[in-house]
Amino acid sequence: MQKFFRSYLDSFGGLRKEVWLLSLITLINRAGTMVIPFLSLYLTKSQGFSLDQVGWILTFFGLGSVTGSWLGGKLTDKFGHYRTMAGSLIVSSLLFVLLQFPVTFWGFAIGIYLVMAVADVFRPAVFVAISAYSKPENRTRSVTLIRLAINLGFSAGPAIGGLIIATAGYSGLFWVDGLTCLMAGILLLILLHPKRALEEAQDLVISAASAFKDKLYLVFIAAMILFGFIFLQYFSTMPLFYANYHQLNEFEIGLLLGLNGLTIFLLEMPLIKYMESRKHSVISYINLGMLLTGFSFLVINLTDWVGVLIVGMLLVTIGEMIAFPFSNRFALDRSDGKKRGSYMALYSIAFSVSHIFSHNSGMHLVGSIGFQWTWYIMLALAILGVLLLIILKKLLQQEGSSAL
């Protein structure tokens, strides 16, 4: 146990102080967006919107995320990651507070679109910041640390949010969201001045071509949209499967979902450090993560034994732990010497697009063909994603790419 603990601590070694500060700011920011998990409840119980109206509002949520990711890439390339992140945090803090005031469907739809369009400007900028503040050999672990901060924020946020709602109501939740975003913005301005960034020759822009003109990168993005589509089923249709097919209650479903966060917290950083020490390509690791995620849908179809749900959750969690950091690493490496903001914006947009289509499509599939065939379709999509990545790897080898 002592050896494991020492190994766990060692996996965090070698990261620059600025990466830790960036993780702290991300943690505060993500914990602060605690209104998001309660959005459906707020809209139905407090505002009286129908489920159909809530569905359309969540579509505006996704569209705002796509807009913000695209805009974040543009602003990062023009003004740099520092100004872009600070502006996103400070302006979104105001918009979160104002979001409590719309009472009509269109008022709230436009409000949530604007909030997400400004808040998600932060996403491509923070990925570019990782490249600016970390050494090339530590990029994957730096990404993993940011992911750990995001997961901790998403874990702490709902718990704190529930307490705030119980004591101060939804109005208090919007105020706390705004204040935490503002706090994160102020910390960023104080602690992460651009002068702290590493001055690397590879960070110079030697090609002004947009990521949208990089055909091989578009193949990668298509694979990431497929990965996001199947992965997000675990946060929309899968809880329905737990409840309706296996008759699990809310507490048991919460434990299963909590297993995901706990496993990531305990194992992701040591796992990534170990895998980085092996002589396998980044694309091969992304493929492994995609396969494990696809197999998680297969195993839950093999038996009605309730314990298989734990196996499925562990498979998708390990798949997530591998696919996300290494796919982010590939995007950063591919953007070397190019317009990083454009590349990281397109990477963020891939998952925003998945958000727009995944939840509604999954619900319709379950309603029309049932859970079992829906899971087989998810497995097929994972296999399609793997084939795309195999093709991409061969094309990259022909290109002689350094982003392999």
XYZ file of C-alpha atoms in Angstrom:
404
model
C 0.000 0.000 0.000
C 2.843 2.357 0.843
C 4.496 1.549 -2.493
C 1.264 2.303 -4.361
C 0.858 5.598 -2.490
C 4.429 6.626 -3.302
C 3.915 5.675 -6.953
C 0.671 7.668 -7.006
C 2.416 10.791 -5.696
C 5.322 10.311 -8.114
C 2.897 10.325 -11.046
C 2.205 14.001 -10.276
C 5.911 14.907 -10.220
C 7.642 17.077 -12.784
C 4.641 19.289 -13.572
C 5.250 23.038 -13.476
C 3.676 25.217 -10.802
C 1.709 27.060 -13.470
C -0.028 23.818 -14.524
C -1.107 23.277 -10.913
C -2.402 26.869 -10.726
C -4.289 26.368 -13.985
C -5.824 23.203 -12.504
C -6.882 25.114 -9.381
C -8.569 27.788 -11.491
C -10.296 25.090 -13.576
C -11.461 23.335 -10.390
C -13.009 26.546 -9.034
C -14.593 27.294 -12.403
C -16.101 23.815 -12.861
C -17.287 23.537 -9.269
C -18.839 26.959 -9.754
C -20.992 25.937 -12.720
C -23.201 24.002 -10.297
C -26.411 25.330 -11.842
C -25.921 23.059 -14.873
C -26.746 19.691 -13.186
C -29.921 21.238 -11.729
C -31.015 22.924 -14.953
C -33.784 20.440 -15.832
C -35.166 20.520 -12.296
C -35.083 24.322 -12.203
C -36.865 24.634 -15.533
C -39.617 22.121 -14.726
C -40.213 22.635 -10.998
C -39.401 26.312 -10.553
C -40.275 27.747 -13.973
C -43.007 25.317 -15.040
C -41.614 24.463 -18.482
C -42.720 21.230 -20.168
C -40.270 18.386 -20.866
C -40.487 19.203 -24.586
C -39.511 22.811 -23.882
C -36.666 21.648 -21.622
C -35.409 19.430 -24.446
C -35.254 22.414 -26.808
C -33.551 24.571 -24.177
C -30.881 21.876 -23.784
C -30.444 22.003 -27.560
C -29.715 25.729 -27.221
C -27.285 24.744 -24.452
C -25.408 22.539 -26.932
C -25.524 25.145 -29.707
C -24.082 27.731 -27.313
C -21.296 25.294 -26.450
C -20.430 24.848 -30.149
C -20.449 28.622 -30.681
C -18.276 29.202 -27.609
C -15.728 26.571 -28.624
C -15.423 28.025 -32.131
C -15.221 31.595 -30.834
C -12.701 30.574 -28.170
C -10.352 29.252 -30.841
C -10.627 32.468 -32.859
C -10.052 34.694 -29.826
C -7.149 32.576 -28.565
C -5.348 32.817 -31.903
C -5.903 36.589 -32.006
C -5.505 37.667 -28.365
C -3.793 34.695 -26.666
C -5.009 32.175 -24.090
C -4.536 34.503 -21.085
C -6.900 37.271 -22.203
C -9.377 34.802 -23.666
C -9.670 32.757 -20.457
C -9.898 35.839 -18.254
C -12.544 37.451 -20.450
C -14.599 34.249 -20.561
C -14.563 33.816 -16.781
C -15.395 37.427 -15.942
C -18.161 37.919 -18.531
C -19.737 34.507 -17.827
C -19.818 35.370 -14.111
C -22.178 38.249 -14.937
C -24.267 36.133 -17.324
C -24.729 33.354 -14.735
C -26.201 35.895 -12.300
C -28.505 37.339 -14.994
C -29.730 33.866 -16.022
C -32.061 33.740 -13.001
C -34.256 36.535 -14.386
C -35.724 35.210 -17.715
C -39.178 33.672 -17.225
C -40.283 32.944 -20.820
C -39.182 30.008 -22.978
C -37.373 32.168 -25.535
C -35.878 34.355 -22.837
C -34.293 31.399 -21.112
C -33.308 29.666 -24.382
C -31.439 32.779 -25.523
C -30.018 33.246 -22.017
C -28.586 29.729 -21.775
C -27.214 30.018 -25.321
C -25.349 33.225 -24.385
C -24.074 31.754 -21.104
C -22.639 28.675 -22.815
C -21.313 30.674 -25.776
C -19.256 32.804 -23.358
C -18.403 30.091 -20.791
C -17.111 27.600 -23.380
C -14.774 30.183 -24.892
C -12.652 29.038 -21.931
C -12.266 25.450 -23.236
C -9.946 25.807 -26.261
C -8.022 28.547 -24.446
C -7.264 26.303 -21.468
C -5.975 23.565 -23.799
C -3.644 26.069 -25.465
C -2.548 27.227 -21.998
C -1.561 23.644 -21.163
C 0.812 23.695 -24.113
C 2.173 27.106 -23.086
C 2.824 26.205 -19.441
C 3.949 22.557 -19.701
C 6.978 20.871 -21.197
C 6.247 18.794 -24.335
C 7.064 15.519 -22.565
C 4.568 16.351 -19.790
C 1.638 17.398 -21.996
C -0.440 14.245 -21.517
C -0.066 14.283 -17.730
C -0.792 18.028 -17.679
C -4.016 17.361 -19.584
C -4.796 14.561 -17.117
C -4.331 16.911 -14.163
C -6.754 19.399 -15.745
C -9.221 16.527 -16.280
C -8.815 15.557 -12.623
C -9.665 19.133 -11.624
C -12.722 19.093 -13.892
C -13.929 15.785 -12.414
C -13.429 17.001 -8.863
C -15.290 20.199 -9.735
C -18.198 18.309 -11.246
C -18.269 15.996 -8.213
C -18.208 18.778 -5.620
C -20.454 21.177 -7.547
C -23.743 19.227 -7.396
C -23.305 18.426 -3.695
C -22.678 22.083 -2.840
C -25.413 23.144 -5.246
C -27.986 20.921 -3.549
C -27.108 22.462 -0.196
C -27.403 25.993 -1.615
C -30.824 25.228 -3.137
C -32.036 23.822 0.181
C -30.934 26.913 2.109
C -31.074 29.851 -0.338
C -33.141 28.546 -3.264
C -32.245 28.597 -6.952
C -31.556 32.336 -6.848
C -28.677 31.701 -4.450
C -27.320 29.076 -6.847
C -27.076 31.562 -9.722
C -25.335 34.101 -7.476
C -22.787 31.563 -6.225
C -22.124 30.403 -9.800
C -21.426 33.977 -10.856
C -19.184 34.725 -7.880
C -17.088 31.556 -8.279
C -16.514 32.306 -11.987
C -15.462 35.824 -11.011
C -13.116 34.421 -8.349
C -11.539 32.081 -10.906
C -11.062 35.018 -13.305
C -9.391 37.166 -10.642
C -7.054 34.305 -9.644
C -6.135 33.840 -13.290
C -5.260 37.525 -13.693
C -3.121 37.474 -10.538
C -1.385 34.085 -10.811
C -0.984 33.174 -14.475
C 0.557 36.083 -16.336
C 1.720 35.157 -19.881
C 5.316 35.894 -18.895
C 5.257 32.598 -17.008
C 4.688 30.652 -20.226
C 7.495 28.593 -21.690
C 9.204 30.165 -24.679
C 9.511 27.258 -27.096
C 10.459 27.424 -30.770
C 7.679 24.932 -31.532
C 5.106 27.405 -30.221
C 5.829 29.762 -33.096
C 3.118 29.847 -35.745
C 4.826 28.741 -38.968
C 1.566 27.788 -40.711
C -1.525 29.994 -40.569
C -3.760 27.312 -42.108
C -6.975 26.594 -40.223
C -7.589 23.195 -38.632
C -10.605 22.883 -40.933
C -8.162 22.540 -43.876
C -6.209 19.715 -42.214
C -7.885 16.642 -43.748
C -6.188 14.125 -41.462
C -7.192 16.135 -38.410
C -10.804 16.113 -39.651
C -10.674 12.293 -39.729
C -9.540 12.415 -36.101
C -12.369 14.838 -35.219
C -14.934 12.508 -36.853
C -13.660 9.668 -34.640
C -13.914 11.911 -31.568
C -17.526 12.820 -32.398
C -18.329 9.094 -32.504
C -16.499 8.531 -29.224
C -18.336 11.414 -27.562
C -21.668 10.148 -28.921
C -21.321 6.698 -27.341
C -19.617 7.889 -24.143
C -22.387 10.389 -23.342
C -24.978 7.599 -23.332
C -23.693 6.803 -19.836
C -25.112 10.126 -18.633
C -28.485 10.045 -20.413
C -29.868 6.669 -21.561
C -27.772 4.424 -19.303
C -29.318 5.688 -16.023
C -32.727 4.829 -17.533
C -31.419 1.323 -18.269
C -30.278 0.982 -14.672
C -33.682 2.065 -13.358
C -36.120 0.531 -15.862
C -34.346 -2.714 -16.801
C -32.415 -3.543 -13.614
C -34.759 -1.743 -11.168
C -31.977 0.175 -9.413
C -33.019 3.094 -7.224
C -31.511 6.598 -7.313
C -29.025 5.847 -4.552
C -27.716 2.725 -6.332
C -27.489 4.603 -9.638
C -25.585 7.369 -7.842
C -23.114 4.807 -6.475
C -22.499 3.421 -9.964
C -21.897 6.884 -11.408
C -19.749 7.731 -8.379
C -17.578 4.701 -9.175
C -16.603 6.478 -12.378
C -15.346 9.585 -10.597
C -13.610 7.641 -7.806
C -11.753 5.397 -10.261
C -10.598 8.412 -12.277
C -9.407 10.172 -9.128
C -7.419 7.150 -7.901
C -6.019 5.656 -11.080
C -5.953 8.040 -14.048
C -2.692 9.859 -13.357
C -0.658 6.704 -12.474
C -2.166 4.914 -15.491
C -1.236 7.725 -17.881
C 2.291 7.939 -16.485
C 2.734 4.190 -16.988
C 1.322 4.237 -20.524
C 3.533 7.185 -21.506
C 6.559 5.093 -20.575
C 5.580 2.368 -23.075
C 6.529 2.462 -26.747
C 3.063 2.674 -28.272
C 1.639 5.435 -30.450
C -0.869 7.995 -29.233
C -3.377 6.796 -31.858
C -3.064 3.213 -30.602
C -3.940 4.338 -27.084
C -6.951 6.336 -28.314
C -8.089 3.218 -30.177
C -7.757 1.154 -27.020
C -9.925 3.644 -25.120
C -12.524 3.595 -27.903
C -12.604 -0.224 -27.909
C -12.999 -0.499 -24.139
C -15.866 2.001 -24.242
C -17.561 0.000 -27.004
C -17.062 -3.293 -25.161
C -18.725 -1.804 -22.081
C -21.993 -1.788 -24.064
C -21.420 -5.360 -25.211
C -20.853 -6.891 -21.771
C -24.076 -5.497 -20.288
C -25.979 -7.284 -23.072
C -24.408 -10.667 -22.285
C -26.208 -11.321 -18.998
C -29.007 -10.023 -16.766
C -26.759 -10.341 -13.703
C -26.782 -6.925 -12.041
C -23.055 -7.159 -11.201
C -22.238 -6.807 -14.906
C -23.188 -3.127 -14.582
C -20.079 -2.607 -12.443
C -17.970 -4.346 -15.091
C -19.474 -2.100 -17.770
C -18.862 1.031 -15.703
C -15.228 0.064 -15.071
C -14.676 -0.627 -18.785
C -16.089 2.738 -19.886
C -14.151 4.508 -17.123
C -10.829 2.964 -18.168
C -11.691 3.734 -21.783
C -12.388 7.334 -20.837
C -9.180 7.600 -18.801
C -7.149 6.498 -21.822
C -9.007 8.096 -24.732
C -9.482 11.625 -23.401
C -5.903 12.477 -22.318
C -4.269 10.895 -25.366
C -6.750 12.393 -27.826
C -6.071 15.776 -26.261
C -2.344 15.089 -26.566
C -2.778 14.243 -30.255
C -4.668 17.498 -30.866
C -1.943 19.525 -29.139
C 0.846 17.749 -31.006
C -0.935 18.138 -34.333
C -1.231 21.873 -33.691
C 2.520 22.375 -33.160
C 3.686 25.264 -35.323
C 0.106 26.034 -36.368
C -2.803 28.091 -35.059
C -3.392 26.248 -31.792
C -6.655 27.990 -31.009
C -8.193 26.744 -34.249
C -7.135 23.151 -33.555
C -8.248 23.077 -29.927
C -11.528 24.788 -30.813
C -12.326 22.046 -33.315
C -11.416 19.415 -30.701
C -13.840 21.029 -28.227
C -16.520 21.388 -30.909
C -16.368 17.632 -31.557
C -17.720 16.940 -28.066
C -20.178 19.838 -28.219
C -21.629 18.284 -31.393
C -21.830 14.959 -29.572
C -23.799 16.674 -26.798
C -26.307 18.073 -29.291
C -27.092 14.736 -30.952
C -26.183 12.030 -28.427
C -28.869 12.472 -25.774
C -31.872 12.909 -28.081
C -30.737 10.175 -30.486
C -30.133 7.740 -27.634
C -33.563 8.416 -26.170
C -35.263 7.893 -29.545
C -33.338 4.654 -30.173
C -34.289 3.256 -26.772
C -37.916 4.223 -27.367
C -38.069 2.599 -30.805
C -35.827 -0.499 -30.622
C -35.150 -0.974 -26.896
C -32.027 -0.971 -24.762
C -30.378 -4.138 -26.082
C -30.291 -3.113 -29.758
C -29.335 0.436 -28.796
C -26.261 -0.924 -27.009
C -25.330 -2.991 -30.074
C -25.549 0.174 -32.189
C -23.200 1.916 -29.742
C -20.751 -0.987 -30.108
C -20.982 -0.678 -33.907
C -20.281 3.069 -33.712
C -17.232 2.343 -31.521
C -15.944 -0.129 -34.116
C -16.499 2.494 -36.832
C -14.481 4.960 -34.748
C -11.680 2.387 -34.378
C -11.600 1.843 -38.164
C -11.342 5.605 -38.726
C -8.400 5.780 -36.322
C -6.679 2.814 -38.022
C -7.013 4.610 -41.364
C -5.745 7.816 -39.733
C -2.696 6.034 -38.315
C -1.739 4.677 -41.748
C -2.175 8.108 -43.347
C -0.057 9.716 -40.618
C 2.682 7.138 -41.186
C 2.672 7.978 -44.903
C 2.848 11.654 -44.006
C 5.706 11.022 -41.581
C 3.827 12.978 -38.929
C 5.403 13.727 -35.559
C 1.910 13.720 -33.991
C 1.705 9.921 -34.020
